[in-house]
């Protein structure tokens, strides 16, 4: 199977349990994650009575404007990314602070039937797609052959699971960067903002930029106040990019 778009699924979002002894005078609609961040921010000044009469969205806008982003760290969101390439996840996992990752293992999982992600710059050009596809299919055929030969070479290893792992971890060396992978990514709202700002910008690689723009849209749906200052626009290269008004909160 060839992927031309990533798939993003929300796996987990915050659940806020408001303490009865410290109630906040909430205003406006908001999600649990946004309320959790507002609660944390208000605790710093014991301003639960909401003296400025702000809605949660207004309160969090002010937090972002003042770059007081540590309160955003309380709200964690877990996303499942599918239909992304190994080269994309190689870049993704460089984002360390506030992020957690669990990715499909090429040592354990058989890649004989692996899918591949068509690089965005190639999509829609039949000639380029054909050349790319020929390379990918040849690499996959080489992988299958290597696994078979390695299983035979190490037939004296009794533990079949271990033998398969030995074969696959060596054979994966011929799989291309475009091999599709799946990764579970958890981040707090501040860390997501940093990651998504860097990876949705015009300077970012096209596939991760496309994913970042999609993730922004998904997270804007989850917790609009955390991403209200983010504008998605069509860049000069005719692809969507995003800009953050309150950069690096
Ligand atoms: C367009 C683009 C091109 C890139 N090209 C390359 C490349 O050619 N080669 C390459 O190797 N990488 C490249 N990178 C990756 C880049 O160098 C970073 O590794 C990646 O963007 C993660 O950024 P970060 O370290 O700020 O993120 P995080 O690890 O999420 O950190 C977030 C922030 O926390 C703070 N922080 C985190 N860890 C520390 C620490 N140990 N000490 C002090 N402060 C810390 C910093 O303020 C940091 O900005 C590129 C990234 C982009 C966006």
PDB file of N, CA and C in Angstrom, residues 74-149:
ATOM      1  N   UNK A  74       0.693  21.150  31.884  1.00  0.00           N
ATOM      2  CA  UNK A  74      -0.142  20.184  32.616  1.00  0.00           C
ATOM      3  C   UNK A  74      -1.062  19.381  31.705  1.00  0.00           C
ATOM      4  N   UNK A  75      -1.347  19.926  30.532  1.00  0.00           N
ATOM      5  CA  UNK A  75      -2.323  19.278  29.636  1.00  0.00           C
ATOM      6  C   UNK A  75      -1.600  18.434  28.590  1.00  0.00           C
ATOM      7  N   UNK A  76      -1.787  17.133  28.651  1.00  0.00           N
ATOM      8  CA  UNK A  76      -1.134  16.206  27.719  1.00  0.00           C
ATOM      9  C   UNK A  76      -2.120  15.632  26.700  1.00  0.00           C
ATOM     10  N   UNK A  77      -1.646  15.514  25.488  1.00  0.00           N
ATOM     11  CA  UNK A  77      -2.455  14.924  24.411  1.00  0.00           C
ATOM     12  C   UNK A  77      -1.634  13.831  23.745  1.00  0.00           C
ATOM     13  N   UNK A  78      -2.284  12.701  23.516  1.00  0.00           N
ATOM     14  CA  UNK A  78      -1.606  11.584  22.856  1.00  0.00           C
ATOM     15  C   UNK A  78      -2.215  11.392  21.473  1.00  0.00           C
ATOM     16  N   UNK A  79      -1.351  11.434  20.468  1.00  0.00           N
ATOM     17  CA  UNK A  79      -1.806  11.242  19.084  1.00  0.00           C
ATOM     18  C   UNK A  79      -1.141  10.007  18.492  1.00  0.00           C
ATOM     19  N   UNK A  80      -1.900   9.313  17.661  1.00  0.00           N
ATOM     20  CA  UNK A  80      -1.354   8.200  16.885  1.00  0.00           C
ATOM     21  C   UNK A  80      -1.135   8.708  15.461  1.00  0.00           C
ATOM     22  N   UNK A  81       0.104   8.608  14.995  1.00  0.00           N
ATOM     23  CA  UNK A  81       0.427   8.978  13.620  1.00  0.00           C
ATOM     24  C   UNK A  81       0.627   7.695  12.813  1.00  0.00           C
ATOM     25  N   UNK A  82      -0.100   7.589  11.717  1.00  0.00           N
ATOM     26  CA  UNK A  82       0.071   6.464  10.782  1.00  0.00           C
ATOM     27  C   UNK A  82       0.274   7.034   9.384  1.00  0.00           C
ATOM     28  N   UNK A  83       0.798   6.194   8.509  1.00  0.00           N
ATOM     29  CA  UNK A  83       1.022   6.673   7.145  1.00  0.00           C
ATOM     30  C   UNK A  83       2.119   7.713   7.087  1.00  0.00           C
ATOM     31  N   UNK A  84       3.077   7.579   8.014  1.00  0.00           N
ATOM     32  CA  UNK A  84       4.236   8.484   8.003  1.00  0.00           C
ATOM     33  C   UNK A  84       5.489   7.647   7.751  1.00  0.00           C
ATOM     34  N   UNK A  85       6.506   8.283   7.216  1.00  0.00           N
ATOM     35  CA  UNK A  85       7.705   7.537   6.841  1.00  0.00           C
ATOM     36  C   UNK A  85       8.704   7.458   7.993  1.00  0.00           C
ATOM     37  N   UNK A  86       9.625   6.518   7.866  1.00  0.00           N
ATOM     38  CA  UNK A  86      10.694   6.421   8.865  1.00  0.00           C
ATOM     39  C   UNK A  86      11.553   7.687   8.863  1.00  0.00           C
ATOM     40  N   UNK A  87      11.692   8.339   7.725  1.00  0.00           N
ATOM     41  CA  UNK A  87      12.507   9.562   7.739  1.00  0.00           C
ATOM     42  C   UNK A  87      11.779  10.663   8.503  1.00  0.00           C
ATOM     43  N   UNK A  88      10.441  10.676   8.412  1.00  0.00           N
ATOM     44  CA  UNK A  88       9.688  11.668   9.188  1.00  0.00           C
ATOM     45  C   UNK A  88       9.877  11.437  10.688  1.00  0.00           C
ATOM     46  N   UNK A  89       9.725  10.165  11.121  1.00  0.00           N
ATOM     47  CA  UNK A  89       9.822   9.930  12.565  1.00  0.00           C
ATOM     48  C   UNK A  89      11.246  10.150  13.073  1.00  0.00           C
ATOM     49  N   UNK A  90      12.204   9.980  12.193  1.00  0.00           N
ATOM     50  CA  UNK A  90      13.589  10.267  12.594  1.00  0.00           C
ATOM     51  C   UNK A  90      13.728  11.739  12.983  1.00  0.00           C
ATOM     52  N   UNK A  91      13.036  12.603  12.254  1.00  0.00           N
ATOM     53  CA  UNK A  91      13.061  14.034  12.593  1.00  0.00           C
ATOM     54  C   UNK A  91      12.175  14.321  13.808  1.00  0.00           C
ATOM     55  N   UNK A  92      11.026  13.656  13.834  1.00  0.00           N
ATOM     56  CA  UNK A  92      10.052  13.910  14.905  1.00  0.00           C
ATOM     57  C   UNK A  92      10.632  13.661  16.298  1.00  0.00           C
ATOM     58  N   UNK A  93      11.338  12.529  16.428  1.00  0.00           N
ATOM     59  CA  UNK A  93      11.794  12.144  17.769  1.00  0.00           C
ATOM     60  C   UNK A  93      12.964  12.983  18.273  1.00  0.00           C
ATOM     61  N   UNK A  94      13.433  13.923  17.468  1.00  0.00           N
ATOM     62  CA  UNK A  94      14.453  14.844  17.957  1.00  0.00           C
ATOM     63  C   UNK A  94      13.873  15.799  18.997  1.00  0.00           C
ATOM     64  N   UNK A  95      12.542  15.924  19.005  1.00  0.00           N
ATOM     65  CA  UNK A  95      11.886  16.830  19.966  1.00  0.00           C
ATOM     66  C   UNK A  95      11.757  16.097  21.289  1.00  0.00           C
ATOM     67  N   UNK A  96      12.560  16.499  22.249  1.00  0.00           N
ATOM     68  CA  UNK A  96      12.689  15.736  23.490  1.00  0.00           C
ATOM     69  C   UNK A  96      11.828  16.258  24.620  1.00  0.00           C
ATOM     70  N   UNK A  97      11.947  17.558  24.908  1.00  0.00           N
ATOM     71  CA  UNK A  97      11.339  18.104  26.126  1.00  0.00           C
ATOM     72  C   UNK A  97       9.817  17.961  26.093  1.00  0.00           C
ATOM     73  N   UNK A  98       9.285  17.242  27.089  1.00  0.00           N
ATOM     74  CA  UNK A  98       7.826  17.135  27.227  1.00  0.00           C
ATOM     75  C   UNK A  98       7.162  16.166  26.268  1.00  0.00           C
ATOM     76  N   UNK A  99       7.967  15.382  25.532  1.00  0.00           N
ATOM     77  CA  UNK A  99       7.383  14.461  24.546  1.00  0.00           C
ATOM     78  C   UNK A  99       7.708  13.008  24.917  1.00  0.00           C
ATOM     79  N   UNK A 100       6.837  12.080  24.512  1.00  0.00           N
ATOM     80  CA  UNK A 100       7.091  10.643  24.690  1.00  0.00           C
ATOM     81  C   UNK A 100       6.693   9.918  23.402  1.00  0.00           C
ATOM     82  N   UNK A 101       7.457   8.890  23.064  1.00  0.00           N
ATOM     83  CA  UNK A 101       7.241   8.195  21.784  1.00  0.00           C
ATOM     84  C   UNK A 101       7.250   6.678  21.960  1.00  0.00           C
ATOM     85  N   UNK A 102       6.407   6.008  21.186  1.00  0.00           N
ATOM     86  CA  UNK A 102       6.464   4.547  21.056  1.00  0.00           C
ATOM     87  C   UNK A 102       6.223   4.227  19.588  1.00  0.00           C
ATOM     88  N   UNK A 103       7.234   3.631  18.968  1.00  0.00           N
ATOM     89  CA  UNK A 103       7.176   3.427  17.518  1.00  0.00           C
ATOM     90  C   UNK A 103       7.270   1.958  17.154  1.00  0.00           C
ATOM     91  N   UNK A 104       6.585   1.593  16.100  1.00  0.00           N
ATOM     92  CA  UNK A 104       6.645   0.237  15.541  1.00  0.00           C
ATOM     93  C   UNK A 104       8.101  -0.214  15.395  1.00  0.00           C
ATOM     94  N   UNK A 105       8.373  -1.429  15.855  1.00  0.00           N
ATOM     95  CA  UNK A 105       9.744  -1.941  15.809  1.00  0.00           C
ATOM     96  C   UNK A 105       9.986  -2.716  14.521  1.00  0.00           C
ATOM     97  N   UNK A 106      10.999  -2.286  13.788  1.00  0.00           N
ATOM     98  CA  UNK A 106      11.350  -3.025  12.568  1.00  0.00           C
ATOM     99  C   UNK A 106      12.156  -4.279  12.897  1.00  0.00           C
ATOM    100  N   UNK A 107      12.575  -4.429  14.143  1.00  0.00           N
ATOM    101  CA  UNK A 107      13.275  -5.651  14.522  1.00  0.00           C
ATOM    102  C   UNK A 107      12.274  -6.780  14.772  1.00  0.00           C
ATOM    103  N   UNK A 108      11.107  -6.419  15.300  1.00  0.00           N
ATOM    104  CA  UNK A 108      10.117  -7.440  15.635  1.00  0.00           C
ATOM    105  C   UNK A 108       9.072  -7.643  14.547  1.00  0.00           C
ATOM    106  N   UNK A 109       8.714  -6.551  13.870  1.00  0.00           N
ATOM    107  CA  UNK A 109       7.600  -6.625  12.916  1.00  0.00           C
ATOM    108  C   UNK A 109       8.125  -6.958  11.524  1.00  0.00           C
ATOM    109  N   UNK A 110       7.440  -7.899  10.900  1.00  0.00           N
ATOM    110  CA  UNK A 110       7.811  -8.313   9.536  1.00  0.00           C
ATOM    111  C   UNK A 110       7.453  -7.192   8.555  1.00  0.00           C
ATOM    112  N   UNK A 111       8.440  -6.730   7.793  1.00  0.00           N
ATOM    113  CA  UNK A 111       8.204  -5.639   6.846  1.00  0.00           C
ATOM    114  C   UNK A 111       8.025  -6.153   5.408  1.00  0.00           C
ATOM    115  N   UNK A 112       7.817  -7.478   5.263  1.00  0.00           N
ATOM    116  CA  UNK A 112       7.624  -8.029   3.905  1.00  0.00           C
ATOM    117  C   UNK A 112       6.421  -7.411   3.210  1.00  0.00           C
ATOM    118  N   UNK A 113       5.431  -7.026   4.027  1.00  0.00           N
ATOM    119  CA  UNK A 113       4.206  -6.443   3.468  1.00  0.00           C
ATOM    120  C   UNK A 113       4.121  -4.970   3.830  1.00  0.00           C
ATOM    121  N   UNK A 114       5.243  -4.363   4.144  1.00  0.00           N
ATOM    122  CA  UNK A 114       5.216  -2.961   4.607  1.00  0.00           C
ATOM    123  C   UNK A 114       4.605  -2.046   3.553  1.00  0.00           C
ATOM    124  N   UNK A 115       4.012  -0.972   4.043  1.00  0.00           N
ATOM    125  CA  UNK A 115       3.526   0.084   3.151  1.00  0.00           C
ATOM    126  C   UNK A 115       4.628   1.128   3.011  1.00  0.00           C
ATOM    127  N   UNK A 116       4.428   2.037   2.069  1.00  0.00           N
ATOM    128  CA  UNK A 116       5.416   3.094   1.829  1.00  0.00           C
ATOM    129  C   UNK A 116       4.708   4.434   1.677  1.00  0.00           C
ATOM    130  N   UNK A 117       5.432   5.483   2.025  1.00  0.00           N
ATOM    131  CA  UNK A 117       4.865   6.836   1.938  1.00  0.00           C
ATOM    132  C   UNK A 117       5.490   7.545   0.737  1.00  0.00           C
ATOM    133  N   UNK A 118       4.653   7.953  -0.178  1.00  0.00           N
ATOM    134  CA  UNK A 118       5.168   8.663  -1.359  1.00  0.00           C
ATOM    135  C   UNK A 118       5.608  10.060  -0.908  1.00  0.00           C
ATOM    136  N   UNK A 119       6.846  10.452  -1.149  1.00  0.00           N
ATOM    137  CA  UNK A 119       7.268  11.801  -0.749  1.00  0.00           C
ATOM    138  C   UNK A 119       6.363  12.853  -1.397  1.00  0.00           C
ATOM    139  N   UNK A 120       5.886  13.841  -0.623  1.00  0.00           N
ATOM    140  CA  UNK A 120       4.925  14.814  -1.164  1.00  0.00           C
ATOM    141  C   UNK A 120       5.372  15.458  -2.475  1.00  0.00           C
ATOM    142  N   UNK A 121       6.669  15.709  -2.625  1.00  0.00           N
ATOM    143  CA  UNK A 121       7.137  16.385  -3.844  1.00  0.00           C
ATOM    144  C   UNK A 121       6.971  15.513  -5.080  1.00  0.00           C
ATOM    145  N   UNK A 122       6.790  14.204  -4.870  1.00  0.00           N
ATOM    146  CA  UNK A 122       6.681  13.264  -5.998  1.00  0.00           C
ATOM    147  C   UNK A 122       5.219  13.003  -6.370  1.00  0.00           C
ATOM    148  N   UNK A 123       4.329  13.136  -5.361  1.00  0.00           N
ATOM    149  CA  UNK A 123       2.910  12.807  -5.577  1.00  0.00           C
ATOM    150  C   UNK A 123       2.358  13.584  -6.775  1.00  0.00           C
ATOM    151  N   UNK A 124       1.674  12.849  -7.668  1.00  0.00           N
ATOM    152  CA  UNK A 124       0.998  13.501  -8.792  1.00  0.00           C
ATOM    153  C   UNK A 124       1.825  13.549 -10.070  1.00  0.00           C
ATOM    154  N   UNK A 125       3.083  13.134  -9.999  1.00  0.00           N
ATOM    155  CA  UNK A 125       3.923  13.094 -11.214  1.00  0.00           C
ATOM    156  C   UNK A 125       4.159  11.619 -11.554  1.00  0.00           C
ATOM    157  N   UNK A 126       3.481  11.130 -12.584  1.00  0.00           N
ATOM    158  CA  UNK A 126       3.480   9.696 -12.890  1.00  0.00           C
ATOM    159  C   UNK A 126       4.900   9.174 -13.133  1.00  0.00           C
ATOM    160  N   UNK A 127       5.708   9.954 -13.823  1.00  0.00           N
ATOM    161  CA  UNK A 127       7.055   9.474 -14.154  1.00  0.00           C
ATOM    162  C   UNK A 127       7.914   9.339 -12.891  1.00  0.00           C
ATOM    163  N   UNK A 128       7.876  10.382 -12.056  1.00  0.00           N
ATOM    164  CA  UNK A 128       8.654  10.335 -10.804  1.00  0.00           C
ATOM    165  C   UNK A 128       8.135   9.233  -9.884  1.00  0.00           C
ATOM    166  N   UNK A 129       6.811   9.125  -9.816  1.00  0.00           N
ATOM    167  CA  UNK A 129       6.222   8.088  -8.958  1.00  0.00           C
ATOM    168  C   UNK A 129       6.644   6.700  -9.429  1.00  0.00           C
ATOM    169  N   UNK A 130       6.699   6.508 -10.728  1.00  0.00           N
ATOM    170  CA  UNK A 130       7.095   5.216 -11.298  1.00  0.00           C
ATOM    171  C   UNK A 130       8.522   4.877 -10.929  1.00  0.00           C
ATOM    172  N   UNK A 131       9.420   5.855 -11.069  1.00  0.00           N
ATOM    173  CA  UNK A 131      10.842   5.619 -10.758  1.00  0.00           C
ATOM    174  C   UNK A 131      11.014   5.326  -9.276  1.00  0.00           C
ATOM    175  N   UNK A 132      10.315   6.097  -8.452  1.00  0.00           N
ATOM    176  CA  UNK A 132      10.402   5.917  -6.997  1.00  0.00           C
ATOM    177  C   UNK A 132       9.861   4.538  -6.601  1.00  0.00           C
ATOM    178  N   UNK A 133       8.733   4.186  -7.196  1.00  0.00           N
ATOM    179  CA  UNK A 133       8.082   2.920  -6.865  1.00  0.00           C
ATOM    180  C   UNK A 133       8.959   1.718  -7.237  1.00  0.00           C
ATOM    181  N   UNK A 134       9.634   1.817  -8.372  1.00  0.00           N
ATOM    182  CA  UNK A 134      10.507   0.713  -8.814  1.00  0.00           C
ATOM    183  C   UNK A 134      11.607   0.472  -7.778  1.00  0.00           C
ATOM    184  N   UNK A 135      12.178   1.554  -7.256  1.00  0.00           N
ATOM    185  CA  UNK A 135      13.240   1.430  -6.244  1.00  0.00           C
ATOM    186  C   UNK A 135      12.709   0.815  -4.954  1.00  0.00           C
ATOM    187  N   UNK A 136      11.532   1.293  -4.551  1.00  0.00           N
ATOM    188  CA  UNK A 136      10.931   0.825  -3.296  1.00  0.00           C
ATOM    189  C   UNK A 136      10.594  -0.666  -3.389  1.00  0.00           C
ATOM    190  N   UNK A 137      10.037  -1.067  -4.521  1.00  0.00           N
ATOM    191  CA  UNK A 137       9.657  -2.477  -4.688  1.00  0.00           C
ATOM    192  C   UNK A 137      10.898  -3.372  -4.733  1.00  0.00           C
ATOM    193  N   UNK A 138      11.947  -2.867  -5.360  1.00  0.00           N
ATOM    194  CA  UNK A 138      13.192  -3.652  -5.416  1.00  0.00           C
ATOM    195  C   UNK A 138      13.772  -3.803  -4.013  1.00  0.00           C
ATOM    196  N   UNK A 139      13.714  -2.747  -3.241  1.00  0.00           N
ATOM    197  CA  UNK A 139      14.243  -2.797  -1.872  1.00  0.00           C
ATOM    198  C   UNK A 139      13.445  -3.792  -1.041  1.00  0.00           C
ATOM    199  N   UNK A 140      12.132  -3.780  -1.214  1.00  0.00           N
ATOM    200  CA  UNK A 140      11.306  -4.699  -0.425  1.00  0.00           C
ATOM    201  C   UNK A 140      11.585  -6.153  -0.823  1.00  0.00           C
ATOM    202  N   UNK A 141      11.790  -6.373  -2.108  1.00  0.00           N
ATOM    203  CA  UNK A 141      12.113  -7.734  -2.572  1.00  0.00           C
ATOM    204  C   UNK A 141      13.458  -8.176  -1.975  1.00  0.00           C
ATOM    205  N   UNK A 142      14.419  -7.263  -1.929  1.00  0.00           N
ATOM    206  CA  UNK A 142      15.730  -7.585  -1.344  1.00  0.00           C
ATOM    207  C   UNK A 142      15.570  -7.910   0.142  1.00  0.00           C
ATOM    208  N   UNK A 143      14.704  -7.173   0.813  1.00  0.00           N
ATOM    209  CA  UNK A 143      14.445  -7.415   2.247  1.00  0.00           C
ATOM    210  C   UNK A 143      13.906  -8.838   2.458  1.00  0.00           C
ATOM    211  N   UNK A 144      12.917  -9.189   1.667  1.00  0.00           N
ATOM    212  CA  UNK A 144      12.284 -10.511   1.801  1.00  0.00           C
ATOM    213  C   UNK A 144      13.334 -11.612   1.588  1.00  0.00           C
ATOM    214  N   UNK A 145      14.154 -11.425   0.551  1.00  0.00           N
ATOM    215  CA  UNK A 145      15.180 -12.433   0.247  1.00  0.00           C
ATOM    216  C   UNK A 145      16.200 -12.519   1.377  1.00  0.00           C
ATOM    217  N   UNK A 146      16.607 -11.367   1.909  1.00  0.00           N
ATOM    218  CA  UNK A 146      17.607 -11.363   2.993  1.00  0.00           C
ATOM    219  C   UNK A 146      17.076 -12.040   4.251  1.00  0.00           C
ATOM    220  N   UNK A 147      15.812 -11.758   4.591  1.00  0.00           N
ATOM    221  CA  UNK A 147      15.231 -12.387   5.788  1.00  0.00           C
ATOM    222  C   UNK A 147      15.278 -13.910   5.620  1.00  0.00           C
ATOM    223  N   UNK A 148      14.890 -14.369   4.444  1.00  0.00           N
ATOM    224  CA  UNK A 148      14.872 -15.818   4.196  1.00  0.00           C
ATOM    225  C   UNK A 148      16.285 -16.403   4.351  1.00  0.00           C
ATOM    226  N   UNK A 149      17.266 -15.741   3.732  1.00  0.00           N
ATOM    227  CA  UNK A 149      18.642 -16.255   3.785  1.00  0.00           C
ATOM    228  C   UNK A 149      19.204 -16.210   5.209  1.00  0.00           C
TER     229      UNK A 149
END
